[in-house]
JSON list of C-alpha atoms in Angstrom, two decimals:
[
{"chain": "A", "resi": 1, "resn": "UNK", "atom": "CA", "xyz": [-4.62, 14.90, 35.74]},
{"chain": "A", "resi": 2, "resn": "UNK", "atom": "CA", "xyz": [-1.56, 13.63, 33.93]},
{"chain": "A", "resi": 3, "resn": "UNK", "atom": "CA", "xyz": [0.72, 16.33, 32.56]},
{"chain": "A", "resi": 4, "resn": "UNK", "atom": "CA", "xyz": [3.63, 15.73, 30.21]},
{"chain": "A", "resi": 5, "resn": "UNK", "atom": "CA", "xyz": [6.47, 18.17, 29.72]},
{"chain": "A", "resi": 6, "resn": "UNK", "atom": "CA", "xyz": [9.23, 17.97, 27.16]},
{"chain": "A", "resi": 7, "resn": "UNK", "atom": "CA", "xyz": [12.42, 19.87, 26.95]},
{"chain": "A", "resi": 8, "resn": "UNK", "atom": "CA", "xyz": [13.87, 21.41, 25.06]},
{"chain": "A", "resi": 9, "resn": "UNK", "atom": "CA", "xyz": [11.03, 22.52, 22.80]},
{"chain": "A", "resi": 10, "resn": "UNK", "atom": "CA", "xyz": [13.45, 23.58, 20.10]},
{"chain": "A", "resi": 11, "resn": "UNK", "atom": "CA", "xyz": [16.77, 21.96, 19.36]},
{"chain": "A", "resi": 12, "resn": "UNK", "atom": "CA", "xyz": [19.21, 22.88, 16.64]},
{"chain": "A", "resi": 13, "resn": "UNK", "atom": "CA", "xyz": [22.21, 20.65, 16.35]},
{"chain": "A", "resi": 14, "resn": "UNK", "atom": "CA", "xyz": [25.00, 19.84, 13.95]},
{"chain": "A", "resi": 15, "resn": "UNK", "atom": "CA", "xyz": [25.36, 16.59, 12.13]},
{"chain": "A", "resi": 16, "resn": "UNK", "atom": "CA", "xyz": [27.49, 14.12, 14.01]},
{"chain": "A", "resi": 17, "resn": "UNK", "atom": "CA", "xyz": [26.64, 15.46, 17.44]},
{"chain": "A", "resi": 18, "resn": "UNK", "atom": "CA", "xyz": [24.79, 13.74, 20.27]},
{"chain": "A", "resi": 19, "resn": "UNK", "atom": "CA", "xyz": [21.88, 15.11, 22.25]},
{"chain": "A", "resi": 20, "resn": "UNK", "atom": "CA", "xyz": [19.06, 14.09, 24.57]},
{"chain": "A", "resi": 21, "resn": "UNK", "atom": "CA", "xyz": [15.42, 15.10, 24.68]},
{"chain": "A", "resi": 22, "resn": "UNK", "atom": "CA", "xyz": [13.72, 14.82, 28.06]},
{"chain": "A", "resi": 23, "resn": "UNK", "atom": "CA", "xyz": [10.14, 13.93, 28.86]},
{"chain": "A", "resi": 24, "resn": "UNK", "atom": "CA", "xyz": [8.72, 14.29, 32.37]},
{"chain": "A", "resi": 25, "resn": "UNK", "atom": "CA", "xyz": [5.25, 13.19, 33.38]},
{"chain": "A", "resi": 26, "resn": "UNK", "atom": "CA", "xyz": [3.37, 14.08, 36.52]},
{"chain": "A", "resi": 27, "resn": "UNK", "atom": "CA", "xyz": [1.48, 10.98, 37.68]},
{"chain": "A", "resi": 28, "resn": "UNK", "atom": "CA", "xyz": [1.66, 7.22, 37.39]},
{"chain": "A", "resi": 29, "resn": "UNK", "atom": "CA", "xyz": [1.79, 6.04, 33.82]},
{"chain": "A", "resi": 30, "resn": "UNK", "atom": "CA", "xyz": [1.87, 2.46, 32.62]},
{"chain": "A", "resi": 31, "resn": "UNK", "atom": "CA", "xyz": [3.44, 3.16, 29.24]},
{"chain": "A", "resi": 32, "resn": "UNK", "atom": "CA", "xyz": [5.35, 5.86, 27.46]},
{"chain": "A", "resi": 33, "resn": "UNK", "atom": "CA", "xyz": [5.42, 6.47, 23.72]},
{"chain": "A", "resi": 34, "resn": "UNK", "atom": "CA", "xyz": [7.69, 8.41, 21.44]},
{"chain": "A", "resi": 35, "resn": "UNK", "atom": "CA", "xyz": [6.36, 9.66, 18.12]},
{"chain": "A", "resi": 36, "resn": "UNK", "atom": "CA", "xyz": [7.95, 11.49, 15.23]},
{"chain": "A", "resi": 37, "resn": "UNK", "atom": "CA", "xyz": [6.18, 14.05, 13.03]},
{"chain": "A", "resi": 38, "resn": "UNK", "atom": "CA", "xyz": [7.65, 15.42, 9.82]},
{"chain": "A", "resi": 39, "resn": "UNK", "atom": "CA", "xyz": [6.37, 18.81, 8.59]},
{"chain": "A", "resi": 40, "resn": "UNK", "atom": "CA", "xyz": [2.96, 18.43, 7.02]},
{"chain": "A", "resi": 41, "resn": "UNK", "atom": "CA", "xyz": [2.86, 14.74, 7.85]},
{"chain": "A", "resi": 42, "resn": "UNK", "atom": "CA", "xyz": [1.23, 12.59, 10.47]},
{"chain": "A", "resi": 43, "resn": "UNK", "atom": "CA", "xyz": [2.68, 11.12, 13.63]},
{"chain": "A", "resi": 44, "resn": "UNK", "atom": "CA", "xyz": [4.72, 7.98, 13.33]},
{"chain": "A", "resi": 45, "resn": "UNK", "atom": "CA", "xyz": [5.20, 5.70, 16.30]},
{"chain": "A", "resi": 46, "resn": "UNK", "atom": "CA", "xyz": [8.87, 5.19, 17.23]},
{"chain": "A", "resi": 47, "resn": "UNK", "atom": "CA", "xyz": [8.95, 3.44, 20.59]},
{"chain": "A", "resi": 48, "resn": "UNK", "atom": "CA", "xyz": [6.73, 2.21, 23.37]},
{"chain": "A", "resi": 49, "resn": "UNK", "atom": "CA", "xyz": [8.28, 1.74, 26.80]},
{"chain": "A", "resi": 50, "resn": "UNK", "atom": "CA", "xyz": [6.43, -0.43, 29.27]},
{"chain": "A", "resi": 51, "resn": "UNK", "atom": "CA", "xyz": [8.50, -0.84, 32.39]},
{"chain": "A", "resi": 52, "resn": "UNK", "atom": "CA", "xyz": [11.07, 0.80, 34.59]},
{"chain": "A", "resi": 53, "resn": "UNK", "atom": "CA", "xyz": [14.52, 0.60, 33.05]},
{"chain": "A", "resi": 54, "resn": "UNK", "atom": "CA", "xyz": [13.19, -0.20, 29.60]},
{"chain": "A", "resi": 55, "resn": "UNK", "atom": "CA", "xyz": [15.52, 0.78, 26.79]},
{"chain": "A", "resi": 56, "resn": "UNK", "atom": "CA", "xyz": [14.79, 0.57, 23.09]},
{"chain": "A", "resi": 57, "resn": "UNK", "atom": "CA", "xyz": [17.01, 1.48, 20.18]},
{"chain": "A", "resi": 58, "resn": "UNK", "atom": "CA", "xyz": [16.36, 2.01, 16.52]},
{"chain": "A", "resi": 59, "resn": "UNK", "atom": "CA", "xyz": [19.21, 3.32, 14.41]},
{"chain": "A", "resi": 60, "resn": "UNK", "atom": "CA", "xyz": [20.54, 6.55, 15.92]},
{"chain": "A", "resi": 61, "resn": "UNK", "atom": "CA", "xyz": [17.67, 6.89, 18.39]},
{"chain": "A", "resi": 62, "resn": "UNK", "atom": "CA", "xyz": [17.52, 5.32, 21.82]},
{"chain": "A", "resi": 63, "resn": "UNK", "atom": "CA", "xyz": [14.68, 5.73, 24.28]},
{"chain": "A", "resi": 64, "resn": "UNK", "atom": "CA", "xyz": [14.69, 4.89, 27.96]},
{"chain": "A", "resi": 65, "resn": "UNK", "atom": "CA", "xyz": [12.24, 5.01, 30.83]},
{"chain": "A", "resi": 66, "resn": "UNK", "atom": "CA", "xyz": [12.69, 5.66, 34.54]},
{"chain": "A", "resi": 67, "resn": "UNK", "atom": "CA", "xyz": [9.28, 5.25, 36.16]},
{"chain": "A", "resi": 68, "resn": "UNK", "atom": "CA", "xyz": [10.52, 6.24, 39.60]},
{"chain": "A", "resi": 69, "resn": "UNK", "atom": "CA", "xyz": [11.72, 9.59, 38.33]},
{"chain": "A", "resi": 70, "resn": "UNK", "atom": "CA", "xyz": [8.75, 9.76, 35.90]},
{"chain": "A", "resi": 71, "resn": "UNK", "atom": "CA", "xyz": [11.23, 10.52, 33.16]},
{"chain": "A", "resi": 72, "resn": "UNK", "atom": "CA", "xyz": [11.83, 9.26, 29.68]},
{"chain": "A", "resi": 73, "resn": "UNK", "atom": "CA", "xyz": [14.70, 10.27, 27.44]},
{"chain": "A", "resi": 74, "resn": "UNK", "atom": "CA", "xyz": [15.24, 10.11, 23.72]},
{"chain": "A", "resi": 75, "resn": "UNK", "atom": "CA", "xyz": [18.93, 10.08, 22.94]},
{"chain": "A", "resi": 76, "resn": "UNK", "atom": "CA", "xyz": [20.21, 10.99, 19.50]},
{"chain": "A", "resi": 77, "resn": "UNK", "atom": "CA", "xyz": [23.59, 9.65, 18.49]},
{"chain": "A", "resi": 78, "resn": "UNK", "atom": "CA", "xyz": [25.65, 11.17, 15.67]},
{"chain": "A", "resi": 79, "resn": "UNK", "atom": "CA", "xyz": [22.71, 13.11, 14.28]},
{"chain": "A", "resi": 80, "resn": "UNK", "atom": "CA", "xyz": [22.03, 13.23, 10.56]},
{"chain": "A", "resi": 81, "resn": "UNK", "atom": "CA", "xyz": [19.84, 15.65, 8.62]},
{"chain": "A", "resi": 82, "resn": "UNK", "atom": "CA", "xyz": [17.14, 13.01, 8.09]},
{"chain": "A", "resi": 83, "resn": "UNK", "atom": "CA", "xyz": [16.39, 13.10, 11.80]},
{"chain": "A", "resi": 84, "resn": "UNK", "atom": "CA", "xyz": [15.04, 16.65, 11.52]},
{"chain": "A", "resi": 85, "resn": "UNK", "atom": "CA", "xyz": [11.42, 16.46, 12.70]},
{"chain": "A", "resi": 86, "resn": "UNK", "atom": "CA", "xyz": [9.26, 17.13, 15.73]},
{"chain": "A", "resi": 87, "resn": "UNK", "atom": "CA", "xyz": [9.42, 14.46, 18.41]},
{"chain": "A", "resi": 88, "resn": "UNK", "atom": "CA", "xyz": [6.57, 13.91, 20.83]},
{"chain": "A", "resi": 89, "resn": "UNK", "atom": "CA", "xyz": [6.43, 11.85, 23.95]},
{"chain": "A", "resi": 90, "resn": "UNK", "atom": "CA", "xyz": [3.08, 10.65, 25.22]},
{"chain": "A", "resi": 91, "resn": "UNK", "atom": "CA", "xyz": [2.17, 8.97, 28.47]},
{"chain": "A", "resi": 92, "resn": "UNK", "atom": "CA", "xyz": [-0.77, 6.69, 29.12]},
{"chain": "A", "resi": 93, "resn": "UNK", "atom": "CA", "xyz": [-2.39, 7.28, 32.48]},
{"chain": "A", "resi": 94, "resn": "UNK", "atom": "CA", "xyz": [-2.52, 3.98, 34.31]},
{"chain": "A", "resi": 95, "resn": "UNK", "atom": "CA", "xyz": [-6.13, 4.40, 35.42]},
{"chain": "A", "resi": 96, "resn": "UNK", "atom": "CA", "xyz": [-7.54, 6.05, 32.32]},
{"chain": "A", "resi": 97, "resn": "UNK", "atom": "CA", "xyz": [-8.13, 5.64, 28.64]},
{"chain": "A", "resi": 98, "resn": "UNK", "atom": "CA", "xyz": [-6.29, 8.59, 27.22]},
{"chain": "A", "resi": 99, "resn": "UNK", "atom": "CA", "xyz": [-2.84, 9.32, 25.96]},
{"chain": "A", "resi": 100, "resn": "UNK", "atom": "CA", "xyz": [-1.43, 12.70, 27.05]},
{"chain": "A", "resi": 101, "resn": "UNK", "atom": "CA", "xyz": [1.10, 14.27, 24.73]},
{"chain": "A", "resi": 102, "resn": "UNK", "atom": "CA", "xyz": [3.96, 16.63, 25.43]},
{"chain": "A", "resi": 103, "resn": "UNK", "atom": "CA", "xyz": [4.33, 19.83, 23.42]},
{"chain": "A", "resi": 104, "resn": "UNK", "atom": "CA", "xyz": [6.88, 18.29, 21.13]},
{"chain": "A", "resi": 105, "resn": "UNK", "atom": "CA", "xyz": [10.56, 18.99, 20.49]},
{"chain": "A", "resi": 106, "resn": "UNK", "atom": "CA", "xyz": [11.32, 20.50, 17.12]},
{"chain": "A", "resi": 107, "resn": "UNK", "atom": "CA", "xyz": [14.69, 19.11, 16.09]},
{"chain": "A", "resi": 108, "resn": "UNK", "atom": "CA", "xyz": [16.73, 20.63, 13.29]},
{"chain": "A", "resi": 109, "resn": "UNK", "atom": "CA", "xyz": [19.95, 18.92, 12.27]},
{"chain": "A", "resi": 110, "resn": "UNK", "atom": "CA", "xyz": [22.24, 21.20, 10.31]},
{"chain": "A", "resi": 111, "resn": "UNK", "atom": "CA", "xyz": [24.91, 19.98, 7.89]},
{"chain": "B", "resi": 1, "resn": "UNK", "atom": "CA", "xyz": [-5.62, 2.08, 0.77]},
{"chain": "B", "resi": 2, "resn": "UNK", "atom": "CA", "xyz": [-3.56, 1.22, 3.78]},
{"chain": "B", "resi": 3, "resn": "UNK", "atom": "CA", "xyz": [-3.28, 2.54, 7.32]},
{"chain": "B", "resi": 4, "resn": "UNK", "atom": "CA", "xyz": [-5.42, 5.48, 8.36]},
{"chain": "B", "resi": 5, "resn": "UNK", "atom": "CA", "xyz": [-6.75, 7.88, 5.75]},
{"chain": "B", "resi": 6, "resn": "UNK", "atom": "CA", "xyz": [-8.41, 11.25, 6.23]},
{"chain": "B", "resi": 7, "resn": "UNK", "atom": "CA", "xyz": [-10.37, 13.46, 3.89]},
{"chain": "B", "resi": 8, "resn": "UNK", "atom": "CA", "xyz": [-10.27, 16.22, 3.03]},
{"chain": "B", "resi": 9, "resn": "UNK", "atom": "CA", "xyz": [-6.62, 17.03, 3.62]},
{"chain": "B", "resi": 10, "resn": "UNK", "atom": "CA", "xyz": [-7.30, 20.78, 3.61]},
{"chain": "B", "resi": 11, "resn": "UNK", "atom": "CA", "xyz": [-10.50, 22.65, 4.37]},
{"chain": "B", "resi": 12, "resn": "UNK", "atom": "CA", "xyz": [-11.37, 26.33, 4.47]},
{"chain": "B", "resi": 13, "resn": "UNK", "atom": "CA", "xyz": [-14.76, 27.22, 5.86]},
{"chain": "B", "resi": 14, "resn": "UNK", "atom": "CA", "xyz": [-16.70, 30.21, 7.05]},
{"chain": "B", "resi": 15, "resn": "UNK", "atom": "CA", "xyz": [-18.10, 30.44, 10.55]},
{"chain": "B", "resi": 16, "resn": "UNK", "atom": "CA", "xyz": [-21.61, 29.72, 9.33]},
{"chain": "B", "resi": 17, "resn": "UNK", "atom": "CA", "xyz": [-20.74, 26.68, 7.24]},
{"chain": "B", "resi": 18, "resn": "UNK", "atom": "CA", "xyz": [-21.35, 23.03, 8.03]},
{"chain": "B", "resi": 19, "resn": "UNK", "atom": "CA", "xyz": [-18.73, 20.52, 6.98]},
{"chain": "B", "resi": 20, "resn": "UNK", "atom": "CA", "xyz": [-17.58, 17.04, 7.93]},
{"chain": "B", "resi": 21, "resn": "UNK", "atom": "CA", "xyz": [-14.19, 15.43, 8.30]},
{"chain": "B", "resi": 22, "resn": "UNK", "atom": "CA", "xyz": [-13.85, 11.77, 7.46]},
{"chain": "B", "resi": 23, "resn": "UNK", "atom": "CA", "xyz": [-11.45, 9.18, 8.78]},
{"chain": "B", "resi": 24, "resn": "UNK", "atom": "CA", "xyz": [-11.12, 5.58, 7.65]},
{"chain": "B", "resi": 25, "resn": "UNK", "atom": "CA", "xyz": [-8.84, 2.94, 9.11]},
{"chain": "B", "resi": 26, "resn": "UNK", "atom": "CA", "xyz": [-7.83, -0.14, 7.14]},
{"chain": "B", "resi": 27, "resn": "UNK", "atom": "CA", "xyz": [-6.05, -1.87, 10.02]},
{"chain": "B", "resi": 28, "resn": "UNK", "atom": "CA", "xyz": [-8.90, -3.83, 11.58]},
{"chain": "B", "resi": 29, "resn": "UNK", "atom": "CA", "xyz": [-8.62, -1.83, 14.79]},
{"chain": "B", "resi": 30, "resn": "UNK", "atom": "CA", "xyz": [-11.38, -1.53, 17.36]},
{"chain": "B", "resi": 31, "resn": "UNK", "atom": "CA", "xyz": [-10.80, 2.00, 18.67]},
{"chain": "B", "resi": 32, "resn": "UNK", "atom": "CA", "xyz": [-10.65, 5.38, 16.94]},
{"chain": "B", "resi": 33, "resn": "UNK", "atom": "CA", "xyz": [-9.70, 8.84, 18.13]},
{"chain": "B", "resi": 34, "resn": "UNK", "atom": "CA", "xyz": [-9.97, 12.48, 17.15]},
{"chain": "B", "resi": 35, "resn": "UNK", "atom": "CA", "xyz": [-7.19, 14.88, 18.17]},
{"chain": "B", "resi": 36, "resn": "UNK", "atom": "CA", "xyz": [-6.71, 18.59, 17.64]},
{"chain": "B", "resi": 37, "resn": "UNK", "atom": "CA", "xyz": [-3.22, 19.90, 17.00]},
{"chain": "B", "resi": 38, "resn": "UNK", "atom": "CA", "xyz": [-2.85, 23.66, 17.31]},
{"chain": "B", "resi": 39, "resn": "UNK", "atom": "CA", "xyz": [0.33, 25.62, 16.83]},
{"chain": "B", "resi": 40, "resn": "UNK", "atom": "CA", "xyz": [2.56, 25.64, 19.90]},
{"chain": "B", "resi": 41, "resn": "UNK", "atom": "CA", "xyz": [0.22, 23.38, 21.89]},
{"chain": "B", "resi": 42, "resn": "UNK", "atom": "CA", "xyz": [0.30, 19.68, 22.66]},
{"chain": "B", "resi": 43, "resn": "UNK", "atom": "CA", "xyz": [-2.07, 17.36, 20.86]},
{"chain": "B", "resi": 44, "resn": "UNK", "atom": "CA", "xyz": [-5.45, 17.55, 22.51]},
{"chain": "B", "resi": 45, "resn": "UNK", "atom": "CA", "xyz": [-7.62, 14.47, 22.66]},
{"chain": "B", "resi": 46, "resn": "UNK", "atom": "CA", "xyz": [-11.16, 15.28, 21.59]},
{"chain": "B", "resi": 47, "resn": "UNK", "atom": "CA", "xyz": [-13.07, 12.01, 21.32]},
{"chain": "B", "resi": 48, "resn": "UNK", "atom": "CA", "xyz": [-12.47, 8.31, 21.70]},
{"chain": "B", "resi": 49, "resn": "UNK", "atom": "CA", "xyz": [-14.61, 5.54, 20.29]},
{"chain": "B", "resi": 50, "resn": "UNK", "atom": "CA", "xyz": [-14.30, 1.88, 21.16]},
{"chain": "B", "resi": 51, "resn": "UNK", "atom": "CA", "xyz": [-16.35, -0.58, 19.13]},
{"chain": "B", "resi": 52, "resn": "UNK", "atom": "CA", "xyz": [-18.40, 2.32, 17.80]},
{"chain": "B", "resi": 53, "resn": "UNK", "atom": "CA", "xyz": [-19.27, 3.53, 21.29]},
{"chain": "B", "resi": 54, "resn": "UNK", "atom": "CA", "xyz": [-18.02, 6.87, 22.55]},
{"chain": "B", "resi": 55, "resn": "UNK", "atom": "CA", "xyz": [-15.91, 6.30, 25.64]},
{"chain": "B", "resi": 56, "resn": "UNK", "atom": "CA", "xyz": [-14.30, 9.69, 26.03]},
{"chain": "B", "resi": 57, "resn": "UNK", "atom": "CA", "xyz": [-15.49, 13.19, 25.37]},
{"chain": "B", "resi": 58, "resn": "UNK", "atom": "CA", "xyz": [-12.84, 15.60, 26.49]},
{"chain": "B", "resi": 59, "resn": "UNK", "atom": "CA", "xyz": [-15.01, 18.68, 27.18]},
{"chain": "B", "resi": 60, "resn": "UNK", "atom": "CA", "xyz": [-15.24, 19.52, 23.51]},
{"chain": "B", "resi": 61, "resn": "UNK", "atom": "CA", "xyz": [-17.66, 22.28, 22.46]},
{"chain": "B", "resi": 62, "resn": "UNK", "atom": "CA", "xyz": [-20.90, 21.09, 20.91]},
{"chain": "B", "resi": 63, "resn": "UNK", "atom": "CA", "xyz": [-20.02, 22.69, 17.59]},
{"chain": "B", "resi": 64, "resn": "UNK", "atom": "CA", "xyz": [-17.92, 19.54, 17.10]},
{"chain": "B", "resi": 65, "resn": "UNK", "atom": "CA", "xyz": [-20.05, 16.43, 16.73]},
{"chain": "B", "resi": 66, "resn": "UNK", "atom": "CA", "xyz": [-18.44, 13.01, 16.22]},
{"chain": "B", "resi": 67, "resn": "UNK", "atom": "CA", "xyz": [-20.02, 10.02, 14.57]},
{"chain": "B", "resi": 68, "resn": "UNK", "atom": "CA", "xyz": [-18.74, 6.45, 14.39]},
{"chain": "B", "resi": 69, "resn": "UNK", "atom": "CA", "xyz": [-21.04, 4.35, 12.20]},
{"chain": "B", "resi": 70, "resn": "UNK", "atom": "CA", "xyz": [-18.74, 1.31, 12.31]},
{"chain": "B", "resi": 71, "resn": "UNK", "atom": "CA", "xyz": [-15.31, 0.38, 13.59]},
{"chain": "B", "resi": 72, "resn": "UNK", "atom": "CA", "xyz": [-13.61, 1.47, 10.35]},
{"chain": "B", "resi": 73, "resn": "UNK", "atom": "CA", "xyz": [-15.10, 4.93, 9.94]},
{"chain": "B", "resi": 74, "resn": "UNK", "atom": "CA", "xyz": [-15.10, 8.04, 12.06]},
{"chain": "B", "resi": 75, "resn": "UNK", "atom": "CA", "xyz": [-16.55, 11.42, 11.23]},
{"chain": "B", "resi": 76, "resn": "UNK", "atom": "CA", "xyz": [-16.26, 14.84, 12.80]},
{"chain": "B", "resi": 77, "resn": "UNK", "atom": "CA", "xyz": [-19.17, 17.10, 11.92]},
{"chain": "B", "resi": 78, "resn": "UNK", "atom": "CA", "xyz": [-18.43, 20.80, 12.16]},
{"chain": "B", "resi": 79, "resn": "UNK", "atom": "CA", "xyz": [-20.88, 23.68, 12.43]},
{"chain": "B", "resi": 80, "resn": "UNK", "atom": "CA", "xyz": [-20.65, 27.34, 13.39]},
{"chain": "B", "resi": 81, "resn": "UNK", "atom": "CA", "xyz": [-16.96, 27.08, 14.12]},
{"chain": "B", "resi": 82, "resn": "UNK", "atom": "CA", "xyz": [-14.80, 29.91, 15.41]},
{"chain": "B", "resi": 83, "resn": "UNK", "atom": "CA", "xyz": [-11.47, 31.12, 14.02]},
{"chain": "B", "resi": 84, "resn": "UNK", "atom": "CA", "xyz": [-9.69, 29.64, 17.05]},
{"chain": "B", "resi": 85, "resn": "UNK", "atom": "CA", "xyz": [-10.85, 26.21, 15.87]},
{"chain": "B", "resi": 86, "resn": "UNK", "atom": "CA", "xyz": [-8.37, 26.46, 13.00]},
{"chain": "B", "resi": 87, "resn": "UNK", "atom": "CA", "xyz": [-5.93, 23.61, 13.51]},
{"chain": "B", "resi": 88, "resn": "UNK", "atom": "CA", "xyz": [-4.76, 20.25, 12.23]},
{"chain": "B", "resi": 89, "resn": "UNK", "atom": "CA", "xyz": [-7.29, 17.56, 13.10]},
{"chain": "B", "resi": 90, "resn": "UNK", "atom": "CA", "xyz": [-5.77, 14.14, 13.42]},
{"chain": "B", "resi": 91, "resn": "UNK", "atom": "CA", "xyz": [-7.53, 10.81, 13.47]},
{"chain": "B", "resi": 92, "resn": "UNK", "atom": "CA", "xyz": [-5.94, 7.73, 15.00]},
{"chain": "B", "resi": 93, "resn": "UNK", "atom": "CA", "xyz": [-6.83, 4.10, 15.57]},
{"chain": "B", "resi": 94, "resn": "UNK", "atom": "CA", "xyz": [-5.62, 1.33, 17.83]},
{"chain": "B", "resi": 95, "resn": "UNK", "atom": "CA", "xyz": [-6.31, -2.29, 18.64]},
{"chain": "B", "resi": 96, "resn": "UNK", "atom": "CA", "xyz": [-6.52, -3.87, 22.05]},
{"chain": "B", "resi": 97, "resn": "UNK", "atom": "CA", "xyz": [-8.66, -4.62, 25.03]},
{"chain": "B", "resi": 98, "resn": "UNK", "atom": "CA", "xyz": [-7.73, -1.40, 26.80]},
{"chain": "B", "resi": 99, "resn": "UNK", "atom": "CA", "xyz": [-8.68, 1.74, 24.90]},
{"chain": "B", "resi": 100, "resn": "UNK", "atom": "CA", "xyz": [-5.88, 4.27, 24.73]},
{"chain": "B", "resi": 101, "resn": "UNK", "atom": "CA", "xyz": [-3.30, 1.86, 26.00]},
{"chain": "B", "resi": 102, "resn": "UNK", "atom": "CA", "xyz": [-2.15, 0.37, 22.72]},
{"chain": "B", "resi": 103, "resn": "UNK", "atom": "CA", "xyz": [-0.04, 2.06, 20.07]},
{"chain": "B", "resi": 104, "resn": "UNK", "atom": "CA", "xyz": [-2.09, 4.52, 18.08]},
{"chain": "B", "resi": 105, "resn": "UNK", "atom": "CA", "xyz": [-1.69, 4.85, 14.34]},
{"chain": "B", "resi": 106, "resn": "UNK", "atom": "CA", "xyz": [-2.34, 8.30, 12.99]},
{"chain": "B", "resi": 107, "resn": "UNK", "atom": "CA", "xyz": [-3.79, 9.56, 9.76]},
{"chain": "B", "resi": 108, "resn": "UNK", "atom": "CA", "xyz": [-2.25, 12.45, 7.80]},
{"chain": "B", "resi": 109, "resn": "UNK", "atom": "CA", "xyz": [-4.66, 14.98, 9.27]},
{"chain": "B", "resi": 110, "resn": "UNK", "atom": "CA", "xyz": [-7.03, 17.62, 7.92]},
{"chain": "B", "resi": 111, "resn": "UNK", "atom": "CA", "xyz": [-5.70, 21.15, 7.99]},
{"chain": "B", "resi": 112, "resn": "UNK", "atom": "CA", "xyz": [-8.72, 23.32, 8.84]},
{"chain": "B", "resi": 113, "resn": "UNK", "atom": "CA", "xyz": [-8.91, 27.09, 8.44]},
{"chain": "B", "resi": 114, "resn": "UNK", "atom": "CA", "xyz": [-11.96, 28.90, 9.76]},
{"chain": "B", "resi": 115, "resn": "UNK", "atom": "CA", "xyz": [-12.48, 32.39, 8.38]}
]
């Protein structure tokens, strides 16, 4: 059974700082997603990573995938308050039909 | 309406009530999903439908009964729920030839409170 672990689960950072959220998964996955959820809102897809070494960037967020280490990272550059949200990674098990989510990282960016 | 919509957005029900959650997707997708999001727990997949056929039932208690009358609509019928069933119920849809593999688009969720 595929398990997905994120860390940290809670992250409080100052505006302008950089930080990385880590996502480890336990078995072979053929794609890795990052989602964002604002309080009281639904999940919004940010990135999908399909292959080893894949890197995608959108604004201050950059996601990468290392399939050998079964690790994805979401790097935040020069954080701004608008990035405050909960970020989920989710891995698709190569042999199955389901997406397994991590617990989420609750990010708070303070002025 | 665009994207994935869910109604109602909030629901309070007693343990003996029967209610239904509705999800509608306006994206032309061929797969739909129900997830449960509880506090401090990862999203839990409950059901998956592909072309109106259930392809995944993730050991969900029978007090939750899904229905997918067509590829645009998905229902979750609730009866004799327990307080621990209180959660945010999210619907999602996707398009592709491999269920679960393509990007899923989520609705806003129904916040359910069982008293």
